[in-house]
CSV table of C-alpha atoms and ligand atoms in Angstrom, one decimal:
chain,number,residue,atom,x,y,z
A,26,UNK,CA,124.2,-150.3,-161.2
A,27,UNK,CA,121.4,-148.8,-159.1
A,28,UNK,CA,122.7,-145.3,-160.0
A,29,UNK,CA,122.6,-146.2,-163.7
A,30,UNK,CA,119.0,-147.5,-163.4
A,31,UNK,CA,117.9,-144.3,-161.5
A,32,UNK,CA,119.5,-142.2,-164.2
A,33,UNK,CA,117.6,-144.1,-167.0
A,34,UNK,CA,114.4,-143.8,-165.0
A,35,UNK,CA,114.8,-140.1,-165.0
A,36,UNK,CA,115.5,-140.0,-168.7
A,37,UNK,CA,112.5,-142.2,-169.5
A,38,UNK,CA,110.1,-140.1,-167.5
A,39,UNK,CA,111.2,-137.0,-169.5
A,40,UNK,CA,111.0,-138.6,-173.0
A,41,UNK,CA,109.5,-136.5,-175.7
A,42,UNK,CA,108.9,-137.2,-179.4
A,43,UNK,CA,107.8,-134.8,-182.0
A,44,UNK,CA,106.9,-137.4,-184.6
A,45,UNK,CA,106.7,-141.2,-185.2
A,46,UNK,CA,110.3,-141.4,-186.4
A,47,UNK,CA,111.7,-139.8,-183.2
A,48,UNK,CA,109.5,-142.1,-181.2
A,49,UNK,CA,110.9,-145.2,-183.1
A,50,UNK,CA,114.5,-143.9,-182.4
A,51,UNK,CA,113.7,-143.7,-178.7
A,52,UNK,CA,112.2,-147.2,-178.7
A,53,UNK,CA,115.4,-148.5,-180.3
A,54,UNK,CA,117.5,-146.6,-177.8
A,55,UNK,CA,115.8,-148.0,-174.7
A,56,UNK,CA,113.8,-151.1,-175.5
A,57,UNK,CA,115.4,-152.8,-178.5
A,58,UNK,CA,117.7,-155.8,-178.1
A,59,UNK,CA,120.7,-153.6,-178.3
A,60,UNK,CA,119.0,-150.9,-176.2
A,61,UNK,CA,120.2,-149.4,-172.9
A,62,UNK,CA,117.8,-151.5,-170.8
A,63,UNK,CA,118.9,-154.8,-172.4
A,64,UNK,CA,122.5,-153.8,-171.8
A,65,UNK,CA,121.7,-153.5,-168.1
A,66,UNK,CA,119.9,-156.8,-168.2
A,67,UNK,CA,123.1,-158.4,-169.6
A,68,UNK,CA,125.1,-156.9,-166.7
A,69,UNK,CA,122.6,-158.3,-164.2
A,70,UNK,CA,124.5,-161.6,-164.0
A,71,UNK,CA,127.5,-159.8,-162.6
A,72,UNK,CA,125.5,-158.2,-159.7
A,73,UNK,CA,126.5,-159.6,-156.3
A,74,UNK,CA,124.0,-162.2,-155.0
A,75,UNK,CA,122.9,-160.2,-152.0
A,76,UNK,CA,122.0,-157.2,-154.3
A,77,UNK,CA,120.2,-159.3,-157.0
A,78,UNK,CA,116.8,-158.9,-155.4
A,79,UNK,CA,116.8,-155.1,-155.2
A,80,UNK,CA,118.5,-154.6,-158.5
A,81,UNK,CA,116.2,-157.0,-160.2
A,82,UNK,CA,113.1,-155.1,-158.9
A,83,UNK,CA,114.5,-151.8,-160.0
A,84,UNK,CA,115.4,-153.1,-163.4
A,85,UNK,CA,111.9,-154.5,-163.9
A,86,UNK,CA,110.4,-151.2,-162.8
A,87,UNK,CA,112.6,-149.4,-165.4
A,88,UNK,CA,111.5,-151.7,-168.2
A,89,UNK,CA,107.8,-151.3,-167.4
A,90,UNK,CA,108.1,-147.5,-167.1
A,91,UNK,CA,110.0,-147.3,-170.4
A,92,UNK,CA,107.4,-149.5,-172.2
A,93,UNK,CA,104.5,-147.4,-170.7
A,94,UNK,CA,106.1,-144.1,-171.7
A,95,UNK,CA,106.7,-145.3,-175.3
A,96,UNK,CA,103.2,-146.6,-175.5
A,97,UNK,CA,101.7,-143.4,-174.2
A,98,UNK,CA,103.7,-141.4,-176.8
A,99,UNK,CA,102.6,-143.8,-179.5
A,100,UNK,CA,99.0,-143.4,-178.6
A,101,UNK,CA,99.3,-139.7,-178.9
A,102,UNK,CA,100.4,-140.1,-182.5
A,103,UNK,CA,97.8,-142.8,-183.3
A,104,UNK,CA,95.1,-140.5,-182.1
A,105,UNK,CA,96.4,-137.7,-184.4
A,106,UNK,CA,96.4,-140.2,-187.3
A,107,UNK,CA,92.8,-141.0,-186.7
A,108,UNK,CA,91.9,-137.4,-187.1
A,109,UNK,CA,93.7,-137.2,-190.4
A,110,UNK,CA,94.5,-140.3,-192.5
A,111,UNK,CA,91.6,-142.6,-191.4
A,112,UNK,CA,88.9,-140.1,-192.0
A,113,UNK,CA,86.6,-141.5,-194.7
A,114,UNK,CA,84.1,-138.9,-195.8
A,115,UNK,CA,82.4,-141.3,-198.1
A,116,UNK,CA,81.5,-143.8,-195.4
A,117,UNK,CA,77.7,-144.1,-194.7
A,118,UNK,CA,76.5,-142.6,-191.4
A,119,UNK,CA,75.5,-144.8,-188.5
A,120,UNK,CA,71.8,-145.3,-188.6
A,121,UNK,CA,69.9,-143.1,-186.2
A,122,UNK,CA,66.7,-144.6,-184.8
A,123,UNK,CA,64.0,-142.0,-184.7
A,124,UNK,CA,61.9,-141.6,-181.6
A,125,UNK,CA,58.2,-141.1,-181.6
A,126,UNK,CA,56.2,-138.3,-180.0
A,127,UNK,CA,54.6,-139.2,-176.7
A,128,UNK,CA,50.8,-139.7,-177.0
A,129,UNK,CA,50.2,-137.1,-174.3
A,130,UNK,CA,52.2,-134.6,-176.3
A,131,UNK,CA,50.3,-135.4,-179.5
A,132,UNK,CA,47.0,-134.9,-177.8
A,133,UNK,CA,48.1,-131.8,-175.9
A,134,UNK,CA,49.2,-130.2,-179.2
A,135,UNK,CA,45.9,-131.1,-180.8
A,136,UNK,CA,44.0,-129.4,-177.9
A,137,UNK,CA,46.3,-126.3,-178.1
A,138,UNK,CA,45.8,-126.2,-181.9
A,139,UNK,CA,42.0,-126.1,-181.6
A,140,UNK,CA,42.1,-123.3,-179.0
A,141,UNK,CA,44.8,-121.4,-180.8
A,142,UNK,CA,42.5,-121.2,-183.9
A,143,UNK,CA,39.9,-119.6,-181.6
A,144,UNK,CA,42.4,-116.9,-180.6
A,145,UNK,CA,43.7,-118.4,-177.3
A,146,UNK,CA,47.3,-117.8,-176.3
A,147,UNK,CA,49.4,-120.3,-174.3
A,148,UNK,CA,50.3,-119.3,-170.8
A,149,UNK,CA,52.6,-121.3,-168.4
A,150,UNK,CA,53.4,-121.1,-164.7
A,151,UNK,CA,55.5,-122.8,-162.1
A,152,UNK,CA,54.8,-126.4,-160.9
A,153,UNK,CA,56.0,-125.5,-157.4
A,154,UNK,CA,53.4,-123.0,-156.3
A,155,UNK,CA,52.2,-121.1,-153.3
A,156,UNK,CA,48.9,-121.5,-151.5
A,157,UNK,CA,47.6,-118.2,-152.8
A,158,UNK,CA,47.8,-119.0,-156.5
A,159,UNK,CA,46.6,-122.6,-156.2
A,160,UNK,CA,43.8,-122.1,-153.7
A,161,UNK,CA,43.1,-118.7,-152.1
A,162,UNK,CA,43.0,-116.6,-155.2
A,163,UNK,CA,40.6,-119.2,-156.7
A,164,UNK,CA,38.0,-119.0,-154.0
A,165,UNK,CA,38.9,-122.2,-152.1
A,166,UNK,CA,37.6,-122.0,-148.6
A,167,UNK,CA,40.2,-122.2,-145.7
A,168,UNK,CA,38.9,-125.7,-144.8
A,169,UNK,CA,38.5,-127.0,-148.4
A,170,UNK,CA,39.5,-130.7,-148.5
A,171,UNK,CA,42.0,-130.0,-151.4
A,172,UNK,CA,44.1,-128.2,-148.8
A,173,UNK,CA,44.4,-131.4,-146.9
A,174,UNK,CA,47.7,-133.3,-146.8
A,175,UNK,CA,45.8,-136.3,-148.1
A,176,UNK,CA,45.2,-134.7,-151.4
A,177,UNK,CA,48.1,-132.2,-152.0
A,178,UNK,CA,51.9,-132.5,-151.8
A,179,UNK,CA,53.1,-129.7,-149.5
A,180,UNK,CA,56.8,-128.8,-148.8
A,181,UNK,CA,57.3,-129.9,-145.2
A,182,UNK,CA,59.4,-127.0,-144.0
A,183,UNK,CA,57.2,-124.4,-145.9
A,184,UNK,CA,53.5,-125.2,-145.5
A,185,UNK,CA,52.7,-122.4,-147.9
A,186,UNK,CA,54.6,-124.1,-150.7
A,187,UNK,CA,53.1,-127.0,-152.6
A,188,UNK,CA,53.0,-128.8,-155.9
A,189,UNK,CA,50.2,-127.4,-157.9
A,190,UNK,CA,47.1,-129.6,-158.0
A,191,UNK,CA,45.7,-127.9,-161.1
A,192,UNK,CA,46.8,-125.5,-163.8
A,193,UNK,CA,44.2,-123.0,-162.6
A,194,UNK,CA,47.1,-121.4,-160.7
A,195,UNK,CA,48.3,-120.1,-164.1
A,196,UNK,CA,45.0,-118.4,-164.6
A,197,UNK,CA,45.5,-116.6,-161.3
A,198,UNK,CA,49.0,-115.6,-162.3
A,199,UNK,CA,47.9,-114.2,-165.6
A,200,UNK,CA,44.9,-112.3,-164.2
A,201,UNK,CA,47.0,-110.6,-161.5
A,202,UNK,CA,49.3,-109.0,-164.0
A,203,UNK,CA,46.9,-108.3,-166.9
A,204,UNK,CA,43.5,-106.7,-167.7
A,205,UNK,CA,40.8,-108.1,-170.0
A,206,UNK,CA,40.4,-109.2,-172.7
A,207,UNK,CA,42.2,-112.3,-171.5
A,208,UNK,CA,42.1,-115.4,-173.6
A,209,UNK,CA,44.6,-118.0,-172.5
A,210,UNK,CA,45.1,-121.7,-172.6
A,211,UNK,CA,47.3,-123.3,-169.9
A,212,UNK,CA,48.8,-126.8,-170.5
A,213,UNK,CA,50.9,-128.3,-167.8
A,214,UNK,CA,51.7,-131.1,-165.3
A,215,UNK,CA,49.9,-131.2,-162.0
A,216,UNK,CA,50.3,-133.3,-158.8
A,217,UNK,CA,48.0,-135.0,-156.4
A,218,UNK,CA,48.7,-137.2,-153.4
A,219,UNK,CA,47.1,-140.3,-154.9
A,220,UNK,CA,48.0,-144.0,-154.7
A,221,UNK,CA,49.2,-145.1,-158.1
A,222,UNK,CA,47.0,-147.5,-159.9
A,223,UNK,CA,45.9,-148.2,-163.5
A,224,UNK,CA,43.4,-145.4,-163.1
A,225,UNK,CA,45.1,-142.8,-160.9
A,226,UNK,CA,48.6,-141.4,-160.7
A,227,UNK,CA,50.4,-138.9,-158.5
A,228,UNK,CA,51.0,-136.6,-161.5
A,229,UNK,CA,49.0,-136.0,-164.6
A,230,UNK,CA,48.5,-133.3,-167.2
A,231,UNK,CA,45.8,-130.7,-167.7
A,232,UNK,CA,44.8,-128.1,-170.1
A,233,UNK,CA,42.7,-125.2,-168.9
A,234,UNK,CA,41.2,-122.3,-170.9
A,235,UNK,CA,40.2,-118.9,-169.5
A,236,UNK,CA,38.3,-116.1,-171.3
A,237,UNK,CA,37.6,-112.9,-169.5
A,238,UNK,CA,36.1,-109.8,-171.3
A,239,UNK,CA,33.0,-107.7,-171.2
A,240,UNK,CA,29.7,-109.5,-171.7
A,241,UNK,CA,31.1,-113.0,-171.8
A,242,UNK,CA,28.2,-115.4,-171.2
A,243,UNK,CA,27.5,-119.1,-170.7
A,244,UNK,CA,26.3,-119.2,-174.3
A,245,UNK,CA,29.9,-118.3,-175.4
A,246,UNK,CA,31.2,-121.1,-173.3
A,247,UNK,CA,28.8,-123.7,-174.6
A,248,UNK,CA,29.6,-122.8,-178.2
A,249,UNK,CA,33.4,-123.2,-177.6
A,250,UNK,CA,32.8,-126.5,-175.9
A,251,UNK,CA,30.7,-127.8,-178.8
A,252,UNK,CA,33.3,-126.7,-181.3
A,253,UNK,CA,36.1,-128.2,-179.3
A,254,UNK,CA,34.4,-131.6,-178.9
A,255,UNK,CA,33.6,-131.8,-182.6
A,256,UNK,CA,37.1,-130.8,-183.7
A,257,UNK,CA,38.7,-133.2,-181.2
A,258,UNK,CA,36.3,-136.2,-181.6
A,259,UNK,CA,34.6,-135.8,-185.0
A,260,UNK,CA,31.8,-133.7,-186.4
A,261,UNK,CA,29.0,-136.1,-185.2
A,262,UNK,CA,30.0,-135.7,-181.5
A,263,UNK,CA,27.3,-134.5,-179.2
A,264,UNK,CA,27.8,-132.7,-175.9
A,265,UNK,CA,25.7,-132.4,-172.8
A,266,UNK,CA,26.3,-130.3,-169.7
A,267,UNK,CA,25.5,-131.4,-166.2
A,268,UNK,CA,25.4,-129.0,-163.2
A,269,UNK,CA,28.4,-129.4,-161.0
A,270,UNK,CA,30.4,-127.5,-158.3
A,271,UNK,CA,33.9,-126.0,-158.4
A,272,UNK,CA,35.1,-123.3,-156.0
A,273,UNK,CA,36.3,-121.0,-158.8
A,274,UNK,CA,33.2,-121.1,-161.2
A,275,UNK,CA,29.6,-120.2,-160.7
A,276,UNK,CA,27.6,-121.7,-162.2
A,277,UNK,CA,29.7,-124.8,-162.8
A,278,UNK,CA,29.1,-127.7,-165.1
A,279,UNK,CA,30.7,-131.0,-166.3
A,280,UNK,CA,30.6,-131.8,-169.9
A,281,UNK,CA,30.0,-135.2,-171.4
A,282,UNK,CA,30.4,-136.2,-175.0
A,283,UNK,CA,28.7,-138.9,-176.8
A,284,UNK,CA,30.9,-142.0,-176.5
A,285,UNK,CA,33.2,-142.1,-179.5
A,286,UNK,CA,34.0,-145.7,-179.0
A,287,UNK,CA,30.4,-147.1,-179.4
A,288,UNK,CA,28.9,-144.0,-181.1
A,289,UNK,CA,26.5,-143.5,-178.2
A,290,UNK,CA,25.0,-147.0,-178.3
A,291,UNK,CA,26.5,-148.1,-175.0
A,292,UNK,CA,29.7,-150.0,-174.3
A,293,UNK,CA,31.9,-151.0,-171.3
A,294,UNK,CA,34.0,-147.8,-171.7
A,295,UNK,CA,30.9,-145.5,-171.2
A,296,UNK,CA,29.4,-147.9,-168.7
A,297,UNK,CA,26.6,-148.5,-171.2
A,298,UNK,CA,25.3,-144.9,-170.9
A,299,UNK,CA,26.5,-143.7,-174.3
A,300,UNK,CA,28.2,-140.7,-172.6
A,301,UNK,CA,31.6,-140.0,-171.2
A,302,UNK,CA,32.7,-137.1,-169.1
A,303,UNK,CA,35.6,-135.1,-170.4
A,304,UNK,CA,35.9,-131.8,-168.7
A,305,UNK,CA,34.7,-129.3,-166.1
A,306,UNK,CA,33.8,-125.7,-166.8
A,307,UNK,CA,31.8,-122.7,-165.7
A,308,UNK,CA,31.5,-119.0,-165.5
A,309,UNK,CA,34.4,-117.5,-163.5
A,310,UNK,CA,33.2,-116.8,-159.9
A,311,UNK,CA,33.1,-113.0,-159.4
A,312,UNK,CA,35.1,-113.5,-156.2
A,313,UNK,CA,38.0,-115.0,-158.3
A,314,UNK,CA,38.0,-112.0,-160.7
A,315,UNK,CA,38.0,-109.5,-157.8
A,316,UNK,CA,40.7,-111.5,-155.8
A,317,UNK,CA,42.9,-111.2,-158.9
A,318,UNK,CA,42.5,-107.5,-159.5
A,319,UNK,CA,39.7,-107.6,-162.2
A,320,UNK,CA,36.5,-105.7,-161.7
A,321,UNK,CA,33.7,-108.3,-161.6
A,322,UNK,CA,31.1,-105.5,-162.2
A,323,UNK,CA,32.6,-104.7,-165.6
A,324,UNK,CA,34.0,-108.1,-166.7
A,325,UNK,CA,32.8,-111.7,-166.8
A,326,UNK,CA,34.5,-114.8,-168.0
A,327,UNK,CA,34.4,-118.6,-168.4
A,328,UNK,CA,36.9,-121.2,-167.6
A,329,UNK,CA,37.2,-124.9,-168.6
A,330,UNK,CA,39.7,-127.6,-167.8
A,331,UNK,CA,40.4,-131.1,-168.8
A,332,UNK,CA,42.8,-133.9,-168.1
A,333,UNK,CA,45.0,-134.7,-171.1
A,334,UNK,CA,45.3,-138.4,-170.0
A,335,UNK,CA,41.5,-138.6,-170.1
A,336,UNK,CA,41.2,-137.2,-173.6
A,337,UNK,CA,44.1,-139.5,-174.7
A,338,UNK,CA,42.3,-142.5,-173.3
A,339,UNK,CA,39.2,-141.7,-175.2
A,340,UNK,CA,41.1,-141.2,-178.4
A,341,UNK,CA,43.4,-144.2,-178.1
A,342,UNK,CA,41.8,-146.4,-175.5
A,343,UNK,CA,44.9,-146.6,-173.3
A,344,UNK,CA,43.5,-148.7,-170.4
A,345,UNK,CA,46.4,-148.3,-167.9
A,346,UNK,CA,47.4,-144.7,-166.9
A,347,UNK,CA,50.8,-146.0,-165.8
A,348,UNK,CA,51.8,-146.8,-169.4
A,349,UNK,CA,52.2,-143.0,-170.0
A,350,UNK,CA,55.1,-142.7,-167.7
A,351,UNK,CA,56.9,-146.1,-168.0
A,352,UNK,CA,58.9,-145.1,-171.1
A,353,UNK,CA,58.3,-148.4,-172.8
A,354,UNK,CA,59.3,-147.7,-176.4
A,355,UNK,CA,57.0,-150.5,-177.6
A,356,UNK,CA,54.0,-148.5,-176.2
A,357,UNK,CA,55.3,-145.2,-177.6
A,358,UNK,CA,55.9,-146.8,-181.0
A,359,UNK,CA,52.2,-147.5,-181.3
A,360,UNK,CA,51.6,-143.8,-181.8
A,361,UNK,CA,54.1,-143.4,-184.6
A,362,UNK,CA,51.4,-142.9,-187.2
A,363,UNK,CA,49.3,-140.6,-185.0
A,364,UNK,CA,51.0,-137.4,-186.0
B,22,ZN,ZN1,30.5,-146.3,-175.3
């Protein structure tokens, strides 16, 4: 009896069926009431009592294996059927829910559009940078606080490698391989070692612009700033420049625009001054031009940079910076109509 079971086990393991009819024939041969396995079941009562346990187990194993094999073969045909007979080309498609563009992308694209109309080309660079492109080539002193671990993420095993703290590193990368006229806009993500709160994050986004050519003056810069502010925030927008300091520009300035929330009358957003700061700018320091292989005696240039989050806040009054990276679709849906 054991020998017979073993023989059937081998047969079952090797079963093949080319179509549903062959499969049905196999099912009848092995699993039907008059099938081979039921025949053995009928003989089971004649098995000697001391062998009943072992034979019973083997018999059950055979029955399970046969059922599994037939099922597996059946599934194979069912799947084939789904590909053929059940295909209904007239059935309506599953509804696809459309996503919305992220507010930072909307604003970034708007900024890029404005500068593209002025003839600026997009330039991009790596987020993982080296000290030279982020600091040294941009006239940062050896002991500048930005080089401190408190402000910048460094790679522990390579103190020369860091996450860029500004997109100015792209300016350096473009200048070192090209000669003026250079007119680029660099959008990208930057990283700072900051505690995360509603008003600060360890990463945010910047757009910087750089223009280097012969006879570029502060007047050119001011005109571009005014045009940008009015395109971005409306034709009535006023700008004002305050002297400031950046290592890579001289002279440097920060630009305020008339508060577009209160129209300049004063509100909590502008701290009742009627003005809000939106960007930093200045004439490229001659040291920066020379460090990047551009002759500062022949060429001059201006640079400006702004945080995309800051501009987005002004346009849409997003009060908590963290909302930008929480991927809450309810928040993102609010910008559906914005583009
Ligand atoms: Zn205001």
